[in-house]
Coordinates of C-alpha atoms and ligand atoms in Angstrom, one line a residue:
M2 CA 42.4 -54.1 -3.9
R3 CA 40.4 -54.8 -7.0
Y4 CA 37.4 -52.5 -6.4
F5 CA 35.5 -53.9 -9.4
E6 CA 35.8 -57.2 -11.3
K7 CA 35.2 -55.6 -14.7
V8 CA 35.0 -52.0 -16.0
L9 CA 33.7 -50.7 -19.3
V10 CA 35.6 -47.8 -20.8
A11 CA 33.2 -45.6 -22.8
N12 CA 35.8 -43.8 -24.9
R13 CA 38.6 -44.2 -27.5
S14 CA 42.2 -43.6 -28.2
E15 CA 44.7 -42.5 -25.6
V16 CA 42.3 -41.8 -22.7
A17 CA 40.7 -45.2 -23.1
I18 CA 44.1 -46.8 -22.9
R19 CA 45.0 -44.6 -19.9
V20 CA 42.0 -45.8 -18.0
M21 CA 42.6 -49.4 -19.0
R22 CA 46.1 -49.2 -17.7
A23 CA 44.8 -48.2 -14.3
C24 CA 42.4 -51.1 -14.4
R25 CA 45.1 -53.5 -15.4
E26 CA 47.3 -52.4 -12.5
L27 CA 44.3 -52.9 -10.2
G28 CA 43.6 -56.4 -11.6
I29 CA 40.2 -55.2 -13.1
E30 CA 39.1 -56.7 -16.4
T31 CA 38.4 -54.2 -19.2
V32 CA 35.7 -53.9 -21.8
A33 CA 36.3 -51.6 -24.8
I34 CA 33.7 -50.2 -27.1
Y35 CA 34.5 -49.1 -30.6
S36 CA 33.0 -47.6 -33.7
E37 CA 33.3 -49.1 -37.2
P38 CA 36.4 -47.1 -38.3
D39 CA 38.0 -47.9 -34.9
K40 CA 37.9 -51.6 -35.2
N41 CA 41.8 -51.8 -35.4
A42 CA 42.4 -49.0 -32.9
L43 CA 44.9 -49.5 -30.0
H44 CA 42.3 -49.3 -27.2
V45 CA 40.4 -52.2 -28.8
K46 CA 43.5 -54.4 -28.8
Y47 CA 44.4 -53.4 -25.2
A48 CA 41.1 -54.4 -23.7
D49 CA 40.2 -57.9 -22.5
E50 CA 36.9 -57.7 -24.5
A51 CA 35.7 -55.3 -27.1
F52 CA 32.2 -54.6 -28.5
L53 CA 31.1 -52.7 -31.6
A54 CA 29.0 -49.8 -30.5
G55 CA 28.0 -48.5 -33.9
K56 CA 28.9 -46.5 -36.9
A57 CA 31.5 -43.8 -37.2
H58 CA 29.4 -40.9 -36.1
P59 CA 29.7 -40.4 -32.4
S60 CA 26.0 -40.2 -31.9
A61 CA 25.8 -43.8 -33.2
S62 CA 28.7 -45.1 -31.1
Y63 CA 30.7 -43.3 -28.4
L64 CA 27.6 -41.1 -27.5
N65 CA 25.1 -44.0 -27.9
M66 CA 24.0 -44.2 -24.2
E67 CA 21.5 -47.1 -24.6
R68 CA 23.9 -49.2 -26.6
I69 CA 26.8 -48.6 -24.1
I70 CA 24.7 -49.5 -21.1
D71 CA 23.4 -52.5 -23.0
I72 CA 27.0 -53.6 -23.6
A73 CA 27.9 -53.1 -20.0
E74 CA 25.0 -55.3 -18.9
K75 CA 25.8 -58.0 -21.5
S76 CA 29.5 -58.1 -20.6
G77 CA 28.9 -58.0 -16.9
A78 CA 30.8 -54.7 -16.3
E79 CA 29.8 -53.2 -12.9
A80 CA 31.1 -49.8 -13.7
I81 CA 31.6 -47.4 -16.6
H82 CA 34.5 -45.0 -16.9
P83 CA 33.6 -42.2 -19.4
G84 CA 37.1 -40.8 -20.0
Y85 CA 37.0 -37.1 -21.2
G86 CA 34.8 -35.6 -23.9
F87 CA 31.9 -37.7 -25.3
L88 CA 29.6 -38.7 -22.3
S89 CA 31.9 -37.7 -19.5
E90 CA 30.0 -34.6 -18.5
N91 CA 26.5 -35.7 -19.5
Y92 CA 24.5 -35.9 -16.4
R93 CA 21.7 -37.8 -18.2
F94 CA 24.2 -40.6 -18.9
A95 CA 25.4 -40.7 -15.3
K96 CA 21.7 -40.9 -14.3
A97 CA 21.0 -43.6 -16.8
C98 CA 23.9 -45.7 -15.4
E99 CA 22.6 -45.3 -11.9
E100 CA 19.1 -46.3 -13.0
S101 CA 20.6 -49.4 -14.6
G102 CA 22.5 -50.3 -11.4
I103 CA 25.9 -49.5 -13.0
T104 CA 28.4 -47.4 -11.2
F105 CA 29.3 -44.3 -13.2
I106 CA 33.0 -43.5 -12.4
G107 CA 32.4 -39.8 -11.7
P108 CA 30.5 -37.5 -9.4
A109 CA 26.8 -37.8 -8.6
W110 CA 24.6 -36.8 -11.6
E111 CA 23.0 -34.0 -9.6
T112 CA 26.5 -32.4 -9.1
M113 CA 27.2 -32.8 -12.8
K114 CA 23.9 -31.1 -13.6
A115 CA 24.6 -28.3 -11.2
M116 CA 28.1 -27.7 -12.6
G117 CA 26.9 -27.7 -16.1
S118 CA 25.2 -24.4 -15.6
K119 CA 27.6 -21.5 -15.6
I120 CA 25.1 -19.2 -14.0
G121 CA 24.1 -21.7 -11.4
S122 CA 27.6 -22.7 -10.5
K123 CA 28.9 -19.1 -10.4
R124 CA 26.1 -18.1 -8.1
M125 CA 26.6 -21.1 -5.9
M126 CA 30.3 -20.4 -5.5
R127 CA 29.8 -16.7 -5.0
D128 CA 27.4 -17.5 -2.1
A129 CA 30.1 -19.8 -0.7
G130 CA 32.6 -16.9 -0.6
V131 CA 34.7 -17.9 -3.6
P132 CA 35.8 -14.9 -5.7
V133 CA 33.9 -14.5 -9.0
L134 CA 34.0 -11.7 -11.6
P135 CA 31.5 -8.9 -11.2
G136 CA 28.5 -9.2 -13.6
S137 CA 24.9 -9.8 -14.0
E138 CA 23.1 -11.5 -11.2
G139 CA 22.1 -14.6 -13.3
E140 CA 20.5 -14.4 -16.7
V141 CA 20.4 -11.2 -18.7
K142 CA 16.7 -10.6 -19.1
S143 CA 16.5 -7.4 -21.1
I144 CA 18.8 -5.0 -22.9
E145 CA 17.9 -2.2 -20.4
D146 CA 18.9 -4.6 -17.6
A147 CA 22.2 -5.4 -19.5
R148 CA 23.0 -1.7 -20.1
K149 CA 22.7 -0.9 -16.4
I150 CA 24.9 -3.8 -15.3
A151 CA 27.6 -3.1 -17.9
A152 CA 27.7 0.5 -17.0
G153 CA 28.0 -0.5 -13.3
I154 CA 31.0 -2.8 -13.8
G155 CA 32.5 -0.8 -16.7
Y156 CA 33.5 -1.9 -20.2
P157 CA 34.8 -4.1 -21.6
V158 CA 32.4 -6.8 -20.7
I159 CA 31.8 -10.3 -22.0
V160 CA 28.6 -12.1 -22.9
K161 CA 28.7 -15.8 -22.1
A162 CA 26.3 -18.7 -22.6
S163 CA 25.2 -20.4 -19.4
A164 CA 25.2 -23.8 -21.0
G165 CA 28.5 -22.9 -22.7
G166 CA 31.8 -24.4 -23.2
G167 CA 34.8 -24.0 -25.6
G168 CA 34.2 -20.3 -25.9
I169 CA 30.9 -20.9 -27.8
G170 CA 28.4 -18.0 -27.5
M171 CA 31.1 -15.8 -26.0
E172 CA 31.1 -12.2 -27.2
I173 CA 33.4 -9.4 -26.1
V174 CA 31.8 -6.0 -25.8
E175 CA 34.0 -2.9 -25.9
D176 CA 31.3 -0.2 -25.4
E177 CA 27.6 0.3 -24.9
A178 CA 27.1 0.7 -28.7
G179 CA 28.0 -3.0 -29.2
L180 CA 26.1 -4.4 -26.3
E181 CA 22.7 -5.2 -27.9
N182 CA 24.2 -6.9 -30.9
A183 CA 26.6 -9.0 -28.7
I184 CA 23.7 -10.2 -26.5
E185 CA 21.6 -11.1 -29.6
K186 CA 24.5 -12.9 -31.2
G187 CA 25.5 -14.7 -28.0
M188 CA 21.9 -15.9 -27.5
R189 CA 21.5 -17.1 -31.1
T190 CA 24.8 -19.0 -31.0
A191 CA 24.0 -20.5 -27.6
E192 CA 20.5 -21.6 -28.8
S193 CA 21.9 -23.4 -31.8
A194 CA 24.8 -25.0 -30.0
F195 CA 23.2 -26.0 -26.7
G196 CA 19.4 -25.6 -27.3
D197 CA 19.5 -23.0 -24.4
S198 CA 19.8 -19.3 -25.2
T199 CA 20.5 -18.2 -21.6
V200 CA 23.4 -15.7 -21.4
F201 CA 25.0 -13.7 -18.6
I202 CA 27.5 -10.9 -18.6
E203 CA 30.6 -10.2 -16.6
K204 CA 33.7 -8.0 -16.5
Y205 CA 36.1 -8.9 -19.4
L206 CA 39.7 -9.5 -18.4
K207 CA 42.0 -8.6 -21.3
K208 CA 45.0 -11.0 -20.8
P209 CA 44.2 -13.4 -18.0
R210 CA 46.0 -16.6 -17.2
H211 CA 44.1 -19.8 -17.0
I212 CA 45.1 -21.5 -13.7
E213 CA 43.4 -24.7 -12.5
F214 CA 43.5 -26.9 -9.4
Q215 CA 43.2 -30.7 -9.5
I216 CA 40.9 -32.0 -6.8
L217 CA 40.2 -35.5 -5.4
A218 CA 37.1 -36.1 -3.3
D219 CA 35.8 -39.3 -1.9
S220 CA 32.3 -40.4 -1.2
D221 CA 32.6 -39.2 2.5
G222 CA 33.3 -35.7 1.3
H223 CA 37.0 -35.9 2.2
T224 CA 38.5 -33.4 -0.3
V225 CA 42.1 -32.6 -1.2
H226 CA 43.8 -30.7 -3.9
L227 CA 46.7 -31.9 -6.0
Y228 CA 48.1 -28.5 -6.6
D229 CA 47.9 -26.3 -9.7
R230 CA 48.4 -26.3 -13.4
E231 CA 49.0 -23.4 -15.8
C232 CA 46.9 -23.9 -19.0
S233 CA 47.1 -20.5 -20.7
I234 CA 48.7 -21.6 -24.0
Q235 CA 45.8 -22.4 -26.2
R236 CA 44.4 -21.8 -29.6
R237 CA 40.7 -21.2 -30.2
H238 CA 40.0 -22.6 -26.7
Q239 CA 41.9 -25.7 -27.4
K240 CA 44.8 -26.1 -24.9
L241 CA 48.1 -26.9 -26.5
V242 CA 50.6 -26.8 -23.7
E243 CA 50.0 -27.2 -19.9
E244 CA 52.4 -27.2 -17.0
A245 CA 52.4 -28.1 -13.4
P246 CA 52.9 -26.2 -11.2
C247 CA 51.9 -22.8 -12.5
P248 CA 55.2 -20.9 -13.1
I249 CA 54.1 -17.8 -11.3
M250 CA 52.5 -19.5 -8.3
T251 CA 53.6 -18.2 -4.9
P252 CA 53.0 -19.8 -1.5
E253 CA 50.6 -17.0 -0.6
L254 CA 48.6 -17.3 -3.8
R255 CA 48.6 -21.0 -3.6
E256 CA 47.3 -20.9 -0.1
R257 CA 44.3 -18.7 -1.2
M258 CA 43.5 -20.4 -4.5
S259 CA 43.8 -24.0 -3.2
H260 CA 41.5 -23.1 -0.3
S261 CA 39.0 -21.7 -2.8
A262 CA 39.3 -24.8 -5.0
V263 CA 38.5 -27.1 -2.1
D264 CA 35.6 -24.8 -1.1
V265 CA 34.2 -25.1 -4.6
A266 CA 34.4 -28.9 -4.5
K267 CA 32.9 -29.1 -1.0
T268 CA 30.1 -26.7 -1.9
A269 CA 29.2 -28.8 -5.0
N270 CA 29.2 -32.0 -2.8
Y271 CA 31.9 -33.2 -5.1
M272 CA 33.0 -36.8 -5.4
N273 CA 35.6 -38.0 -8.0
A274 CA 38.6 -36.4 -9.6
G275 CA 37.8 -32.9 -10.7
T276 CA 39.3 -29.6 -11.8
V277 CA 38.4 -26.1 -10.6
E278 CA 39.3 -23.5 -13.2
F279 CA 40.2 -19.9 -12.4
L280 CA 41.1 -16.8 -14.4
Y281 CA 44.0 -14.9 -12.9
A282 CA 45.0 -11.3 -13.6
D283 CA 47.0 -8.8 -11.6
G284 CA 47.2 -10.8 -8.4
D285 CA 43.5 -11.6 -8.3
Y286 CA 41.7 -14.8 -9.2
Y287 CA 38.1 -15.6 -10.1
F288 CA 36.2 -18.9 -10.3
M289 CA 35.3 -19.8 -13.9
E290 CA 33.9 -23.4 -13.9
M291 CA 34.4 -26.8 -12.5
N292 CA 35.2 -29.7 -14.8
T293 CA 33.6 -32.9 -13.5
R294 CA 35.9 -35.3 -15.4
L295 CA 39.4 -36.7 -15.7
Q296 CA 41.1 -34.1 -17.8
V297 CA 43.6 -34.4 -20.7
E298 CA 46.3 -32.7 -18.6
H299 CA 45.9 -34.9 -15.5
T300 CA 49.2 -36.5 -16.5
I301 CA 51.4 -33.6 -15.5
T302 CA 49.8 -33.5 -12.0
E303 CA 50.5 -37.2 -11.7
M304 CA 54.2 -36.6 -12.6
V305 CA 54.7 -33.9 -9.9
T306 CA 52.6 -35.5 -7.2
G307 CA 53.2 -39.2 -7.8
I308 CA 49.5 -39.9 -7.4
D309 CA 47.7 -42.0 -10.0
I310 CA 44.6 -40.0 -10.6
A311 CA 42.8 -42.6 -12.8
K312 CA 43.3 -45.3 -10.1
Q313 CA 42.0 -42.9 -7.4
Q314 CA 38.9 -42.3 -9.5
I315 CA 38.1 -46.0 -9.6
A316 CA 38.8 -46.4 -5.9
I317 CA 36.5 -43.4 -5.1
A318 CA 33.7 -44.8 -7.3
A319 CA 34.0 -48.1 -5.3
G320 CA 33.4 -46.2 -2.1
E321 CA 36.9 -46.3 -0.8
P322 CA 38.2 -43.4 1.4
L323 CA 41.1 -41.4 0.1
P324 CA 44.3 -43.0 1.4
F325 CA 46.0 -39.7 2.2
E326 CA 45.4 -36.3 3.9
Q327 CA 46.3 -32.9 2.4
D328 CA 49.5 -32.8 4.4
D329 CA 50.7 -36.1 2.8
I330 CA 50.6 -34.5 -0.7
S331 CA 53.5 -32.5 -2.0
I332 CA 54.9 -31.7 -5.4
R333 CA 58.4 -32.4 -6.7
G334 CA 59.9 -30.8 -9.7
H335 CA 58.1 -29.5 -12.8
A336 CA 56.1 -31.2 -15.6
I337 CA 55.0 -29.9 -19.0
E338 CA 52.6 -31.5 -21.5
C339 CA 52.5 -30.9 -25.3
R340 CA 49.4 -32.0 -27.1
I341 CA 50.3 -33.6 -30.4
N342 CA 47.4 -33.1 -32.8
A343 CA 47.1 -34.4 -36.3
E344 CA 46.9 -30.8 -37.6
D345 CA 49.0 -28.6 -39.9
P346 CA 50.2 -25.6 -38.0
L347 CA 51.4 -24.1 -41.3
N348 CA 47.9 -24.3 -42.8
N349 CA 45.6 -22.8 -40.2
F350 CA 45.7 -26.0 -38.1
A351 CA 43.7 -27.9 -40.7
A352 CA 43.0 -31.5 -39.5
D353 CA 45.4 -33.9 -41.2
P354 CA 44.3 -37.5 -40.4
G355 CA 45.7 -40.4 -42.4
K356 CA 48.2 -43.2 -42.3
I357 CA 51.3 -43.1 -40.1
V358 CA 54.1 -44.6 -42.2
R359 CA 57.0 -44.0 -39.9
Y360 CA 56.8 -43.7 -36.1
R361 CA 59.3 -43.5 -33.3
S362 CA 58.2 -42.5 -29.8
P363 CA 60.6 -40.6 -27.5
G364 CA 61.9 -42.1 -24.3
G365 CA 64.6 -41.7 -21.7
P366 CA 64.7 -39.8 -18.4
G367 CA 61.6 -37.9 -17.4
I368 CA 59.5 -38.6 -20.5
R369 CA 55.9 -40.0 -20.6
V370 CA 54.0 -40.5 -23.8
D371 CA 50.3 -41.3 -23.7
S372 CA 49.2 -42.0 -27.2
G373 CA 46.6 -43.8 -29.3
I374 CA 48.7 -44.2 -32.4
H375 CA 51.5 -46.5 -33.7
M376 CA 53.4 -47.3 -36.9
G377 CA 51.1 -48.3 -39.7
Y378 CA 48.0 -46.9 -37.9
T379 CA 45.5 -44.9 -39.9
I380 CA 43.9 -42.1 -37.9
P381 CA 40.2 -41.9 -38.8
P382 CA 38.9 -38.5 -39.7
H383 CA 35.8 -38.6 -37.6
Y384 CA 37.1 -37.7 -34.2
D385 CA 39.2 -35.2 -32.2
S386 CA 42.6 -34.5 -33.8
M387 CA 44.6 -35.0 -30.6
V388 CA 46.6 -38.2 -31.1
S389 CA 49.3 -38.2 -28.5
K390 CA 50.4 -36.4 -25.3
L391 CA 54.1 -35.8 -24.9
C392 CA 54.9 -35.1 -21.2
A393 CA 58.3 -34.2 -19.6
W394 CA 59.3 -34.1 -16.0
G395 CA 62.4 -32.4 -14.6
R396 CA 63.8 -31.3 -11.2
D397 CA 63.0 -27.7 -12.2
R398 CA 61.3 -25.9 -15.0
E399 CA 64.5 -25.4 -16.9
E400 CA 65.4 -29.1 -16.9
T401 CA 61.8 -29.9 -17.9
I402 CA 62.0 -27.6 -20.9
S403 CA 65.3 -29.0 -22.0
R404 CA 63.9 -32.6 -21.8
M405 CA 60.8 -31.6 -23.7
R406 CA 63.0 -30.1 -26.5
R407 CA 65.0 -33.2 -26.6
A408 CA 61.9 -35.4 -26.7
I409 CA 60.4 -33.3 -29.5
Y410 CA 63.7 -33.8 -31.4
E411 CA 63.4 -37.6 -30.8
Y412 CA 59.7 -37.9 -31.8
V413 CA 59.3 -39.0 -35.4
I414 CA 55.8 -39.1 -36.9
I415 CA 55.7 -39.3 -40.6
G416 CA 52.7 -39.5 -42.8
I417 CA 50.5 -36.9 -41.1
K418 CA 51.2 -33.3 -40.2
T419 CA 51.3 -32.6 -36.5
T420 CA 51.7 -29.8 -34.0
L421 CA 55.3 -31.0 -33.1
P422 CA 56.9 -28.1 -35.0
L423 CA 54.7 -25.7 -33.1
H424 CA 55.8 -27.2 -29.8
H425 CA 59.4 -26.9 -30.9
A426 CA 58.8 -23.2 -31.5
I427 CA 57.0 -22.7 -28.1
M428 CA 59.8 -24.4 -26.2
H429 CA 62.3 -22.0 -27.8
N430 CA 60.3 -18.8 -27.2
R431 CA 61.9 -16.4 -24.8
R432 CA 58.7 -15.4 -23.1
F433 CA 57.7 -19.0 -22.6
M434 CA 61.1 -19.7 -21.1
A435 CA 60.5 -16.9 -18.7
G436 CA 57.1 -18.3 -17.7
D437 CA 55.5 -15.2 -19.1
T438 CA 52.4 -16.6 -20.7
H439 CA 48.7 -15.6 -20.9
T440 CA 45.6 -16.7 -22.9
H441 CA 46.7 -14.6 -25.9
F442 CA 50.3 -15.8 -25.9
L443 CA 50.3 -17.6 -29.3
T444 CA 48.9 -14.7 -31.2
E445 CA 50.8 -12.0 -29.4
E446 CA 54.2 -13.8 -29.9
H447 CA 53.3 -14.5 -33.5
I448 CA 54.5 -18.1 -33.0
V449 CA 52.4 -19.5 -35.8
R450 CA 53.2 -16.7 -38.3
N451 CA 57.0 -17.0 -37.5
L452 CA 57.0 -20.8 -37.2
M453 CA 59.4 -21.1 -40.1
R454 CA 62.0 -19.0 -38.3
Y455 CA 62.0 -21.3 -35.3
L456 CA 62.5 -24.4 -37.2
R457 CA 65.7 -26.1 -38.1
E458 CA 66.1 -27.6 -41.5
E459 CA 65.6 -31.0 -40.0
E460 CA 62.1 -30.2 -38.6
I461 CA 61.0 -28.6 -41.9
R462 CA 62.3 -31.7 -43.8
M463 CA 60.3 -33.9 -41.4
H464 CA 57.2 -31.8 -41.7
T465 CA 57.3 -31.7 -45.5
L466 CA 58.3 -35.4 -45.7
A467 CA 55.2 -36.2 -43.7
A468 CA 52.8 -35.0 -46.3
S469 CA 55.0 -36.1 -49.3
L470 CA 55.2 -39.7 -48.2
R471 CA 51.5 -39.8 -47.6
H472 CA 50.8 -38.7 -51.1
G473 CA 53.4 -41.2 -52.4
K474 CA 55.6 -38.6 -54.1
E475 CA 59.0 -39.4 -55.4
I476 CA 62.1 -38.4 -53.5
A477 CA 62.9 -35.7 -56.0
A478 CA 59.6 -34.1 -55.5
V479 CA 60.1 -34.3 -51.7
T480 CA 63.5 -32.5 -52.0
T481 CA 61.9 -29.8 -54.1
A482 CA 59.1 -29.3 -51.5
V483 CA 61.7 -29.0 -48.7
N484 CA 63.7 -26.5 -50.7
V485 CA 60.5 -24.4 -51.2
Y486 CA 59.9 -24.4 -47.5
L487 CA 63.5 -23.4 -46.7
Q488 CA 63.4 -20.6 -49.3
K489 CA 60.2 -19.3 -47.7
R490 CA 61.8 -19.3 -44.3
N491 CA 64.9 -17.5 -45.4
R492 CA 63.0 -14.7 -47.1
Ligands
MV4_13 C1 36.8 -14.9 -19.9 C2 37.9 -14.2 -20.4 C3 38.1 -12.9 -19.9 N1 37.2 -12.3 -19.1 N2 36.0 -14.3 -19.0 C4 37.3 -18.8 -22.6 C5 36.6 -20.1 -22.5 C6 35.8 -20.1 -21.3 N3 36.0 -21.3 -20.5 C7 36.2 -18.9 -20.5 N4 37.0 -18.1 -21.4 C8 37.4 -16.8 -21.1 N5 36.6 -16.2 -20.2 C9 36.2 -13.0 -18.7 N6 35.3 -12.5 -17.8 C10 38.8 -14.9 -21.2 C11 38.5 -16.2 -21.6 C12 39.5 -16.7 -22.5 C13 40.2 -17.8 -22.2 C14 40.1 -18.5 -21.0 C15 40.9 -19.6 -20.6 C16 41.8 -20.1 -21.5 C17 42.0 -19.4 -22.8 C18 41.2 -18.3 -23.1 C19 41.3 -17.7 -24.3 C20 40.6 -16.6 -24.7 C21 39.6 -16.2 -23.8

């Protein structure tokens, strides 16, 4: 089945390639768009056709709706896949596609709009019987109102922006004395970030886990889940490590949570691949939000279910019914994803774009690498720092961790600093090995502060070499830099 003749992929880097791979398997021609600094990027080379969308700034290129729709029309693409980030959750873009007679590979724009409001989606799901955290009934209208609600649910509480995302506008409140300030600060931040100052409050969970369910729903409303993922290991609301399934999942909890996840999708009239996010603490779970896009971490669900989620998205958008029932879907083994970012974990994760002077990608049993980089490639500084996703599959969690460690050992990226050393440390942390993670895992385990202690000389040498080669230092200077690092560690 071809579904479409030609699809435009409105994204860049690894996810653009991921989507084009699905198209190529389906015999669909691909159209890439690119910004000026991306003219030599891998996704441009991979596509059958590529068009310049505009200058480096996303608003001129990857967020330039008019231009993208124009390119789709000119190239004869019948559908647009938005990937993740950029326009993927922008209902105005989905609506504009529809109005131009182009299929947006995603849910109906009305669903995207409804799920974009945290207050609206929370209310909708509560009314449908899905567990949500106790809190304000919608928007906080006055400080008196907020005081009453907070006193009712008990401190600590959290102030959240309804239009929010990425933790922006979130304020934790320990007691009544801090409430007024937190609401004002949350409203101000939300207004400047989203142009919408609407905030709500709810009970704050101190160390929740982030557990999410992958959903697939076709245009007839046939909805299935593809099991769960654990995504608790993150830094400043950026996920770093994800795994499938969640290591603490039990058959009873999965029964309840998956049922809720499917209820969420059905309540939202959902069509497409999607993710239902929950917070979990002490045996209870609560609906957080629904992501209406293909997610970065879809790969690990593909590894344990054997289902190609990107291909399913395309089939669903073409109006095809899902080719399986819930009972046909099972999981086998365990998968982990490490996000490789061009960042220096030893320098507060400062972005470190630049030229890759040596590159060797891992391989062998159970390894999948989805990346947008290669030897000699220069990472432009204008975009997200995630450059590669290293995924491992094993028959059980232990084998998966050992394969991930082995793949990290094999992975050579020289010329930029990356999060590889951090992943080495996480994969050797005792609590991680025990599956004992939560949203404050990295800070509580002091992984970053103690990074040196986790690293073998080889990793430190590689990490140091990365920067040294980039700056064209002499070998003697590199050796000195390595020695400085090793001395620091041994202190
Ligand atoms: C929370 C919470 C605790 N209690 N809500 C962070 C981003 C946004 N999607 C929701 N977030 C949280 N909401 C209540 N009521 C803790 C977090 C949170 C978090 C959630 C998921 C993954 C990582 C996190 C890290 C810090 C805080």
